[in-house]
Coordinates of C-alpha atoms in Angstrom, one line a residue:
M573 CA -70.9 -6.1 204.3
L574 CA -74.1 -6.0 206.0
P575 CA -77.2 -7.0 203.9
S576 CA -79.9 -4.3 203.4
L577 CA -82.7 -4.4 205.9
P578 CA -85.9 -6.0 204.5
R579 CA -89.2 -4.5 204.8
L580 CA -92.6 -6.2 205.0
L581 CA -95.4 -4.5 202.9
L582 CA -98.9 -4.9 204.4
T583 CA -102.4 -3.2 203.9
P584 CA -103.9 -1.9 207.1
A585 CA -106.6 -4.6 206.8
T586 CA -103.8 -7.3 206.9
L587 CA -101.9 -5.6 209.8
E588 CA -105.2 -5.4 211.7
E589 CA -105.8 -9.2 211.1
R590 CA -102.3 -9.8 212.5
L591 CA -103.4 -7.9 215.7
R592 CA -106.6 -10.0 216.2
P593 CA -105.0 -12.7 218.3
L594 CA -102.9 -10.3 220.2
V595 CA -105.2 -7.3 221.4
E596 CA -109.0 -6.6 222.1
V597 CA -111.0 -5.2 219.2
A598 CA -111.0 -1.6 220.5
L599 CA -107.2 -1.4 220.3
R600 CA -106.6 -2.8 216.8
R601 CA -107.4 0.4 214.7
P602 CA -105.6 2.8 217.2
L603 CA -102.4 0.4 216.9
V604 CA -102.7 0.4 213.1
E605 CA -102.6 4.1 213.1
R606 CA -99.8 4.3 215.4
I607 CA -97.7 1.9 213.3
L608 CA -98.8 3.7 209.9
A609 CA -97.7 7.1 211.6
Q610 CA -94.3 5.6 212.6
Q611 CA -93.3 3.9 209.4
D612 CA -92.0 7.0 207.7
C613 CA -90.0 8.0 210.6
T614 CA -87.6 5.0 210.5
N615 CA -84.1 5.2 209.0
A616 CA -84.2 1.7 207.8
Q617 CA -82.5 0.8 204.6
E618 CA -84.2 -0.1 201.3
A619 CA -85.4 -3.7 200.7
P620 CA -82.7 -6.3 199.4
S621 CA -82.1 -6.0 195.8
P622 CA -82.9 -9.0 193.4
E623 CA -79.1 -9.6 193.0
S624 CA -78.3 -9.7 196.9
R625 CA -77.0 -13.0 198.2
L626 CA -80.0 -13.1 200.6
V627 CA -82.5 -13.1 197.8
R628 CA -80.6 -15.4 195.6
A629 CA -80.1 -17.9 198.3
F630 CA -84.0 -17.7 199.1
H631 CA -84.8 -18.3 195.4
G632 CA -82.4 -21.4 195.5
L633 CA -83.9 -22.9 198.5
R634 CA -87.5 -22.3 197.3
S635 CA -86.6 -24.3 194.1
I636 CA -85.2 -27.2 196.3
L637 CA -88.4 -27.3 198.4
E638 CA -90.9 -27.1 195.5
G639 CA -89.6 -30.5 194.4
S640 CA -89.9 -31.9 197.9
P641 CA -92.7 -33.5 199.7
L642 CA -92.2 -30.9 202.4
Y643 CA -93.4 -28.1 200.0
A644 CA -97.1 -28.5 201.0
G645 CA -96.5 -27.8 204.6
A646 CA -94.0 -25.0 203.9
R647 CA -95.9 -23.2 201.2
R648 CA -97.4 -20.4 203.5
T649 CA -94.0 -19.7 205.0
I650 CA -92.5 -19.5 201.6
D651 CA -95.2 -17.2 200.2
E652 CA -94.8 -14.9 203.2
L653 CA -91.0 -14.8 202.8
A654 CA -91.3 -14.1 199.1
G655 CA -93.4 -11.0 200.0
V656 CA -90.3 -9.9 201.9
F657 CA -87.4 -10.8 199.8
I658 CA -88.9 -10.2 196.3
P659 CA -90.2 -6.6 195.6
S660 CA -93.9 -6.6 194.6
S661 CA -95.0 -4.4 191.7
E662 CA -98.6 -4.6 192.9
G663 CA -100.1 -1.4 194.3
G664 CA -102.2 -1.1 197.5
A665 CA -99.8 -2.0 200.1
S666 CA -99.8 1.2 202.3
I667 CA -97.7 0.1 205.2
S668 CA -94.1 -0.8 204.9
I669 CA -92.8 -2.3 208.2
P670 CA -88.8 -2.3 208.7
L671 CA -87.9 -5.6 210.0
V672 CA -85.4 -4.6 212.7
P673 CA -84.3 -7.7 214.6
P674 CA -85.3 -7.2 218.3
T675 CA -82.7 -7.3 221.1
D676 CA -82.5 -10.2 223.6
E677 CA -84.2 -7.9 226.1
R678 CA -87.0 -7.1 223.9
L679 CA -87.6 -10.7 223.2
D680 CA -87.9 -11.4 226.9
E681 CA -90.5 -8.7 227.1
L682 CA -92.4 -10.2 224.2
E683 CA -92.4 -13.5 225.8
S684 CA -94.1 -12.1 228.8
W685 CA -96.4 -10.0 226.8
I686 CA -97.8 -12.9 224.9
Q687 CA -98.9 -14.7 228.3
I688 CA -102.0 -12.3 228.0
V689 CA -102.9 -13.6 224.5
P690 CA -106.2 -15.4 225.1
D691 CA -105.7 -17.9 222.3
E692 CA -103.3 -20.4 223.6
R693 CA -102.6 -21.8 220.1
S694 CA -101.4 -18.3 219.1
A695 CA -99.4 -17.9 222.1
T696 CA -97.7 -21.2 221.6
S697 CA -96.8 -20.3 217.9
W698 CA -95.4 -17.1 219.1
R699 CA -93.2 -18.5 221.7
R700 CA -91.8 -21.0 219.3
Q701 CA -91.1 -18.1 216.7
I702 CA -89.4 -16.1 219.5
G703 CA -87.2 -19.2 220.5
Q704 CA -86.2 -19.6 216.8
A705 CA -85.3 -15.9 216.5
R706 CA -83.0 -15.7 219.6
G707 CA -79.5 -14.8 218.5
L708 CA -80.4 -14.1 214.9
D709 CA -79.9 -10.9 212.8
W710 CA -80.0 -10.4 209.1
T711 CA -76.3 -11.2 208.6
R712 CA -76.8 -14.5 210.4
V713 CA -79.9 -15.3 208.5
E714 CA -78.1 -14.7 205.3
A715 CA -75.4 -17.0 206.4
L716 CA -77.9 -19.7 207.2
L717 CA -79.6 -19.4 203.8
V718 CA -76.4 -19.4 201.8
E719 CA -75.0 -22.2 203.8
A720 CA -78.1 -24.4 203.2
L721 CA -77.9 -23.7 199.5
E722 CA -74.2 -24.5 199.3
R723 CA -75.2 -28.0 200.9
H724 CA -77.5 -28.6 198.1
L725 CA -74.7 -28.1 195.7
A726 CA -72.4 -30.6 197.5
A727 CA -74.5 -33.2 199.2
P728 CA -76.4 -36.1 197.4
D729 CA -79.1 -36.7 200.2
E730 CA -82.0 -34.8 198.8
R731 CA -84.2 -35.3 201.9
S732 CA -81.6 -34.0 204.4
I733 CA -81.0 -31.1 201.8
A734 CA -84.8 -30.4 201.9
L735 CA -84.8 -30.4 205.8
G736 CA -81.9 -28.2 205.9
A737 CA -83.4 -25.7 203.4
L738 CA -86.7 -25.7 205.3
Q739 CA -85.0 -25.1 208.6
A740 CA -83.0 -22.1 207.4
L741 CA -86.3 -20.7 205.9
L742 CA -88.0 -21.2 209.1
H743 CA -85.3 -19.2 211.0
A744 CA -85.8 -16.5 208.5
H745 CA -89.5 -16.5 208.9
A746 CA -89.3 -16.4 212.6
L747 CA -87.1 -13.3 212.3
V748 CA -89.6 -11.6 210.2
E749 CA -92.5 -12.6 212.5
V750 CA -90.7 -11.6 215.7
S751 CA -89.6 -8.2 214.0
V752 CA -93.2 -7.3 213.1
L753 CA -94.2 -8.4 216.7
A754 CA -91.7 -6.2 218.2
Q755 CA -93.3 -3.3 216.1
I756 CA -96.6 -4.0 217.3
Y757 CA -95.4 -4.3 221.0
S758 CA -93.8 -0.9 220.8
A759 CA -97.0 0.7 219.5
W760 CA -99.0 -1.2 222.2
L761 CA -96.5 0.1 224.9
A762 CA -96.8 3.8 223.7
L763 CA -100.6 3.3 223.6
Q764 CA -100.8 2.0 227.1
R765 CA -98.5 4.9 228.4
D766 CA -100.9 7.4 226.6
L767 CA -104.0 5.6 228.2
R768 CA -102.4 6.4 231.6
R769 CA -101.8 9.8 230.7
P770 CA -103.0 12.4 233.1
F771 CA -105.4 14.9 231.2
I772 CA -107.8 17.9 231.7
A773 CA -111.5 17.5 230.7
I774 CA -112.5 20.8 229.3
D775 CA -116.0 21.8 228.4
A776 CA -116.5 22.2 224.6
G777 CA -119.6 24.3 224.7
K778 CA -119.7 27.7 223.0
T779 CA -120.2 29.6 226.2
H780 CA -116.9 28.2 227.6
H781 CA -115.2 28.9 224.2
T782 CA -116.5 32.3 224.0
L783 CA -115.4 33.0 227.7
L784 CA -111.8 31.7 226.8
T785 CA -111.5 34.0 223.6
R786 CA -112.7 37.1 225.5
W787 CA -110.3 36.3 228.3
R788 CA -107.6 35.9 225.7
D789 CA -108.4 39.3 224.1
L790 CA -108.5 41.4 227.3
P791 CA -105.9 44.1 227.2
K792 CA -102.7 42.8 228.7
D793 CA -101.4 46.4 229.7
G794 CA -102.9 49.7 230.3
E795 CA -106.3 50.4 231.7
M796 CA -109.4 48.5 231.1
R797 CA -112.5 50.4 230.0
V798 CA -115.5 48.7 231.7
Q799 CA -119.2 49.5 231.9
T800 CA -121.1 49.8 235.2
R801 CA -124.6 48.6 235.8
D802 CA -126.5 47.8 239.0
G803 CA -123.3 48.1 241.1
R804 CA -121.4 45.7 238.9
A805 CA -118.5 46.4 236.5
E806 CA -118.9 44.7 233.4
I807 CA -115.4 43.5 232.3
I808 CA -116.3 41.7 229.1
A809 CA -119.2 43.5 227.4
P810 CA -121.7 41.5 225.4
D811 CA -121.7 41.9 221.7
A812 CA -123.0 40.2 218.5
R813 CA -120.5 37.3 218.6
G814 CA -121.3 35.9 222.1
K815 CA -123.9 37.8 224.0
M816 CA -121.8 37.0 227.3
G817 CA -120.1 39.1 229.8
L818 CA -118.2 39.0 233.1
L819 CA -119.4 41.1 236.1
L820 CA -117.6 42.2 239.2
D821 CA -119.4 43.4 242.2
V822 CA -117.6 46.8 243.0
H823 CA -119.4 47.2 246.4
E824 CA -116.8 46.7 249.2
I825 CA -114.2 44.8 247.2
P826 CA -110.8 44.6 249.0
L827 CA -108.0 46.4 247.5
Q828 CA -105.9 43.3 247.1
L829 CA -108.6 41.8 244.9
V830 CA -108.5 44.8 242.7
E831 CA -105.0 44.2 242.1
A832 CA -105.6 40.6 241.6
I833 CA -108.1 41.5 238.9
R834 CA -105.5 43.4 237.0
K835 CA -103.2 40.3 237.1
W836 CA -106.0 38.2 236.1
R837 CA -106.6 40.0 232.9
S838 CA -103.0 39.2 231.9
W839 CA -102.0 35.6 230.7
H840 CA -101.9 34.7 234.5
G841 CA -105.8 34.3 234.1
L842 CA -105.6 31.5 231.5
R843 CA -102.9 29.7 233.4
H844 CA -104.9 29.7 236.6
W845 CA -107.9 28.6 234.8
A846 CA -106.0 25.7 233.2
A847 CA -104.9 24.7 236.8
L848 CA -108.4 24.7 238.0
Q849 CA -109.6 22.6 235.1
R850 CA -107.0 20.1 236.1
L851 CA -108.0 20.1 239.7
F852 CA -111.7 19.5 238.8
T853 CA -110.6 16.7 236.5
D854 CA -108.6 15.1 239.1
A855 CA -111.4 15.4 241.6
G856 CA -113.7 13.3 239.3
R857 CA -115.1 15.7 237.1
T858 CA -118.2 16.6 239.3
G859 CA -117.7 20.3 239.0
R860 CA -116.9 20.7 242.7
I861 CA -113.5 20.6 244.4
R862 CA -112.0 21.2 247.8
W863 CA -109.4 23.7 246.5
N864 CA -106.3 24.2 248.5
L865 CA -103.2 26.4 247.8
N866 CA -100.7 23.4 247.8
G867 CA -102.8 21.5 245.2
H868 CA -103.1 24.5 243.0
M869 CA -99.4 25.1 243.2
D870 CA -98.8 21.4 242.2
A871 CA -101.0 21.9 239.1
L872 CA -98.9 25.0 238.2
G873 CA -95.8 22.9 238.6
L874 CA -94.1 25.6 240.8
A875 CA -90.6 24.7 242.2
A876 CA -90.2 24.1 246.0
R877 CA -88.4 27.5 246.4
S878 CA -91.4 29.3 244.9
R879 CA -93.9 27.4 247.1
R880 CA -92.3 28.6 250.3
E881 CA -92.2 32.2 249.3
P882 CA -95.1 34.1 251.2
R883 CA -95.4 36.7 248.5
I884 CA -96.0 33.9 245.7
R885 CA -98.5 32.1 247.9
N886 CA -100.4 35.2 248.7
K887 CA -100.5 36.2 245.0
I888 CA -101.9 33.0 243.9
A889 CA -104.4 32.9 246.6
H890 CA -105.7 36.4 245.8
E891 CA -105.9 35.7 242.0
V892 CA -107.8 32.5 242.5
E893 CA -110.1 34.3 245.1
A894 CA -110.5 37.1 242.5
L895 CA -112.1 34.4 240.2
T896 CA -114.8 33.7 242.9
R897 CA -115.9 37.4 242.8
L898 CA -116.6 37.3 239.0
E899 CA -120.0 36.6 237.7
I900 CA -120.8 35.2 234.3
A901 CA -123.7 36.8 232.6
V902 CA -125.4 35.3 229.4
Y903 CA -127.8 37.6 227.5
N904 CA -130.6 36.7 225.1
T905 CA -130.4 37.9 221.4
D906 CA -132.5 40.9 222.4
G907 CA -130.0 42.0 225.0
S908 CA -131.9 41.0 228.0
L909 CA -130.2 39.0 230.8
R910 CA -130.9 35.2 230.5
L911 CA -128.7 34.0 233.5
R912 CA -126.2 35.3 235.9
G913 CA -124.0 33.6 238.5
P914 CA -120.6 33.3 239.9
I915 CA -117.9 31.5 237.7
L916 CA -116.8 29.7 240.8
A917 CA -119.2 29.6 243.8
V918 CA -117.6 29.4 247.4
T919 CA -119.4 27.1 249.8
Q920 CA -116.7 26.7 252.4
R921 CA -113.4 28.5 253.3
G922 CA -110.2 27.4 255.1
E923 CA -107.6 29.8 256.5
A924 CA -104.2 29.3 258.3
L925 CA -102.5 31.6 260.6
R926 CA -99.4 33.1 258.9
G927 CA -97.7 35.3 261.6
S928 CA -100.2 37.6 262.6
E929 CA -102.6 37.4 259.8
W930 CA -105.0 34.7 258.5
A931 CA -104.0 33.6 254.8
L932 CA -106.5 31.8 252.4
E933 CA -105.5 28.0 252.3
G934 CA -108.7 26.2 251.0
L935 CA -112.0 26.6 249.5
E936 CA -114.7 24.5 248.5
L937 CA -115.5 25.6 244.9
V938 CA -118.4 24.8 242.5
I939 CA -118.0 25.8 238.9
H940 CA -121.0 27.4 237.1
P941 CA -123.0 24.6 235.3
V942 CA -122.9 26.6 232.0
L943 CA -119.0 26.2 232.0
Y944 CA -119.1 22.5 232.9
E945 CA -122.1 20.8 231.5
G946 CA -120.3 19.5 228.7
V947 CA -118.0 17.6 231.1
R948 CA -120.8 16.6 233.7
K949 CA -124.5 17.1 233.3
G950 CA -126.7 18.5 236.0
S951 CA -128.0 14.8 236.5
G952 CA -124.6 13.7 237.4
E953 CA -123.7 11.8 234.2
I954 CA -120.7 12.5 232.3
G955 CA -121.3 15.0 229.6
T956 CA -121.3 14.4 225.9
L957 CA -119.5 17.6 224.9
W958 CA -116.0 17.7 226.5
T959 CA -112.5 17.5 225.2
P960 CA -109.2 16.5 226.5
A961 CA -106.1 18.6 227.0
P962 CA -102.7 17.9 228.4
A963 CA -102.4 18.1 232.3
E964 CA -99.2 19.8 231.9
L965 CA -100.9 22.9 230.2
A966 CA -101.0 24.8 233.5
Q967 CA -97.2 24.4 233.7
I968 CA -96.6 26.5 230.7
D969 CA -94.6 29.7 231.8
E970 CA -96.9 32.6 230.7
R971 CA -93.9 34.9 230.6
T972 CA -92.2 33.0 227.8
H973 CA -95.1 31.1 226.0
P974 CA -98.2 33.0 226.9
H975 CA -99.8 32.1 223.4
A976 CA -99.4 28.3 224.0
L977 CA -101.9 28.7 226.8
A978 CA -104.5 30.2 224.6
L979 CA -104.0 27.6 222.0
G980 CA -103.8 24.8 224.5
L981 CA -107.3 25.7 225.9
L982 CA -108.9 26.6 222.5
L983 CA -107.5 24.0 220.1
P984 CA -109.0 21.0 221.9
I985 CA -112.4 22.6 221.7
R986 CA -112.1 23.2 218.0
W987 CA -110.8 19.7 217.4
R988 CA -114.0 18.4 219.3
W989 CA -116.2 20.6 217.1
D990 CA -114.5 19.5 213.9
Y991 CA -114.6 15.7 214.9
D992 CA -118.4 16.1 215.6
S993 CA -118.6 17.4 212.0
G994 CA -116.7 14.5 210.4
Q995 CA -113.1 16.0 210.3
D996 CA -110.2 14.8 212.4
H997 CA -108.1 18.0 212.1
L998 CA -108.4 21.7 212.2
I999 CA -107.8 23.9 209.3
L1000 CA -107.1 27.6 209.9
T1001 CA -105.8 30.4 207.7
G1002 CA -102.7 32.2 208.9
Q1003 CA -104.7 35.2 210.0
K1004 CA -107.2 33.0 211.9
L1005 CA -104.4 31.1 213.6
L1006 CA -102.7 34.3 214.8
E1007 CA -106.1 35.4 216.2
T1008 CA -106.6 32.0 217.9
A1009 CA -103.2 32.4 219.6
G1010 CA -103.8 36.0 220.6
I1011 CA -100.8 37.3 218.6
Q1012 CA -100.8 40.9 217.3
R1013 CA -99.1 41.7 214.0
S1014 CA -96.7 44.4 213.7
A1015 CA -96.7 46.4 210.4
R1016 CA -93.0 47.3 211.0
N1017 CA -91.8 43.8 211.8
P1018 CA -94.4 41.3 210.4
S1019 CA -92.0 38.3 210.7
R1020 CA -92.2 38.8 214.4
A1021 CA -95.7 37.5 214.7
W1022 CA -94.8 34.2 212.8
Q1023 CA -91.7 33.7 214.9
T1024 CA -93.8 34.0 218.1
L1025 CA -96.5 31.7 216.7
D1026 CA -93.9 28.9 215.9
R1027 CA -92.2 29.3 219.2
N1028 CA -95.6 28.9 221.0
L1029 CA -96.6 25.9 218.7
Q1030 CA -93.5 24.2 219.4
A1031 CA -93.9 24.7 223.4
L1032 CA -97.4 23.1 223.0
Q1033 CA -96.2 20.3 221.1
A1034 CA -93.5 19.6 223.7
I1035 CA -96.1 18.9 226.4
G1036 CA -98.3 16.8 224.0
G1037 CA -100.9 19.4 223.4
L1038 CA -100.6 19.5 219.7
G1039 CA -99.6 17.0 216.9
H1040 CA -98.4 17.7 213.6
V1041 CA -98.5 21.1 212.1
E1042 CA -98.8 21.3 208.3
W1043 CA -99.0 24.3 206.0
E1044 CA -100.1 24.1 202.4
A1045 CA -97.2 24.1 200.0
G1046 CA -96.1 27.7 199.4
E1047 CA -98.5 29.3 201.9
Q1048 CA -96.4 29.1 205.2
H1049 CA -96.4 32.1 207.2
T1050 CA -99.0 34.2 205.0
L1051 CA -102.3 35.5 206.3
T1052 CA -104.3 33.5 203.7
G1053 CA -102.2 30.5 203.9
R1054 CA -104.0 27.3 205.2
C1055 CA -102.5 25.4 208.1
R1056 CA -103.5 22.0 209.2
L1057 CA -103.4 21.6 213.0
H1058 CA -103.7 17.8 213.9
P1059 CA -104.4 16.7 217.4
P1060 CA -101.7 14.6 219.2
T1061 CA -102.2 10.7 218.9
W1062 CA -103.4 10.5 222.5
V1063 CA -106.1 13.1 222.0
R1064 CA -107.2 11.5 219.0
E1065 CA -107.6 8.2 220.6
R1066 CA -109.9 9.7 223.1
L1067 CA -111.9 11.8 220.6
V1068 CA -112.1 9.1 217.9
H1069 CA -111.7 5.8 219.4
R1070 CA -113.1 6.6 222.8
L1071 CA -110.1 5.0 224.7
F1072 CA -110.0 6.2 228.4
P1073 CA -108.3 5.0 231.8
E1074 CA -110.6 3.8 234.4
E1075 CA -111.4 6.5 236.9
T1076 CA -110.4 5.8 240.5
S1077 CA -113.0 6.5 243.0
R1078 CA -110.9 6.7 246.1
N1079 CA -109.5 10.1 245.4
A1080 CA -111.0 13.0 247.4
D1081 CA -109.9 16.5 248.3
V1082 CA -109.4 16.4 252.0
L1083 CA -108.9 19.9 253.4
T1084 CA -109.7 20.0 257.0
G1085 CA -110.0 17.4 259.9
A1086 CA -113.7 17.1 259.5
D1087 CA -113.3 16.3 255.7
L1088 CA -110.6 13.8 256.8
A1089 CA -113.0 12.0 259.2
E1090 CA -115.8 12.0 256.7
W1091 CA -113.6 10.6 253.8
R1092 CA -112.2 7.9 256.1
R1093 CA -115.5 6.7 257.1
S1094 CA -116.6 6.4 253.4
L1095 CA -113.6 4.2 252.7
G1096 CA -114.9 1.9 255.7
L1097 CA -111.6 2.2 257.5
S1098 CA -110.8 2.7 261.0
Q1099 CA -108.5 5.4 262.3
E1100 CA -105.9 2.6 263.0
A1101 CA -106.2 1.0 259.6
L1102 CA -106.0 4.3 257.6
A1103 CA -103.0 5.4 259.7
S1104 CA -101.2 2.2 258.9
Q1105 CA -101.8 2.6 255.1
L1106 CA -100.7 6.3 255.4
G1107 CA -97.5 5.4 257.2
L1108 CA -98.3 7.6 260.0
S1109 CA -99.3 7.0 263.7
E1110 CA -102.7 6.6 264.9
R1111 CA -102.3 9.4 267.3
T1112 CA -101.6 11.8 264.4
L1113 CA -104.7 10.9 262.6
R1114 CA -106.8 11.3 265.8
R1115 CA -105.3 14.7 266.5
A1116 CA -106.0 15.8 262.8
E1117 CA -109.7 14.7 263.0
A1118 CA -110.3 16.2 266.4
S1119 CA -109.3 19.6 264.9
Q1120 CA -112.1 19.7 262.6
D1121 CA -112.0 23.1 261.3
R1122 CA -108.3 23.3 260.9
T1123 CA -106.2 22.8 257.7
L1124 CA -104.4 19.5 257.6
T1125 CA -100.7 19.6 258.2
V1126 CA -98.2 19.5 255.2
S1127 CA -96.9 15.8 256.2
L1128 CA -100.5 14.7 256.2
R1129 CA -101.4 16.1 253.0
K1130 CA -98.3 14.5 251.4
A1131 CA -99.3 11.1 252.8
L1132 CA -102.8 11.5 251.5
T1133 CA -101.5 12.5 248.2
H1134 CA -99.4 9.4 247.9
F1135 CA -102.3 7.1 248.9
Q1136 CA -104.8 8.6 246.6
R1137 CA -102.7 8.3 243.5
P1138 CA -102.3 4.6 242.5
A1139 CA -101.3 3.5 239.0
L1140 CA -104.4 3.6 236.7
A1141 CA -105.3 0.4 234.8
A1142 CA -106.1 0.9 231.2
S1143 CA -109.6 0.0 229.9
N1144 CA -111.9 1.0 227.2
Q1145 CA -115.1 3.0 227.9

């Protein structure tokens, strides 16, 4: 029969101290939180009972060593093992780590990992522990301890008995230490993956939040009632809540853009906005991008078949162009206009001949500063009021999970606001949560709204846009019930612990031959050198740069994308 799996009880401070020789200061608290969050998810067995062979063997061997000269040097090891094998009645230990023996493959990974430990003495100690733990599990450790105790009962040589007892205890201690190290390493690996996770930087200002909430509340069917003033149709009329509107110039607007606006007011609009926010982030968060249709479809996560369909390509191009025709208007409290300007200003256009018609392929876009100053200030510095959202947000299908789009854009802003006020999660009543998601309640079937909410919350969790959802006991799915919405771990680490990957500076949005030539010169590369790194012929590069106003070919864009997306190295900012 297998022995029960021991567990190690630690306080967060003690665990953080164990991390000290392994990782830098900035990573210790996030790692403690990750290990603490995972401890309840294990299905490890309870700690060994006092009557188990493992515990009885440990007691016997400790008694042997207590009367030996070896005890002084082994006291720390024995005390640490006592904390594992003898249940403690003391309170305050809030972390219970299951001591799962690592596999040989994981031991090899641990040996490689500790090579980065700056303290050579600590690294040497860990290597010795890993060597002693190879081939061990708790069944084998129990056998070693029992065997050492039985030798004590049969052999007269006290010194050899003490040495045998110490050796058995050192093997048990090595398995304890390496099991803990494996837990720490697993948390470290997960943290490193999340540090390299692509994300969207969203402006967390009130104006952007108001725009998103109004956008969410636009009628999704039927006709919109709009006010017209000075030749502009006001789609979102200002009111006491936000004093902000969206204006559309109605003079000479093409019919295809009228249809695009109708589509835009549906959930398509939020999905396209999420895609644009991802493109702005990938381009360095400057508030300026060289937008192209293929890059936008990448952000949307469209399948290859859809990307080739002319109808879908034209539809996306028209809907994005419709956004460039909209102006944001911000009003003073007395109703007077404070500022007005395009949501997305166009400074350059790129078109490609499709059959007998020119189709939009690219634009140079600049987002209105009032919607991006939290991400990047006008001075060029990174803003202080922005929040991260998952890069996969724009890939949510608005036909099946439309409300996840609204939640995915609004919840990060609310988490940022609550964090700035000292709270690490958001608390909403059931009614407010439905409103935030844009879900309408039906008097005839009230349960449908809650089913829709749960389905969209799960969709958001699936892409890492939401952490734990927790209703107060007995209050689930009620309008007055309180729901706690926790940010996912990777978002919390960016908001609370300020952990970010380094941003690469070689990425650029290259749209035309002129852009390619300018970008190549900024890298200090010749045509021959860049062609070699792209895996293309120098002739292909020369021909592309010579056609300065033409959009780059698909093969050249793919080569550039592969070149511009190296693996990000994690660091702290």
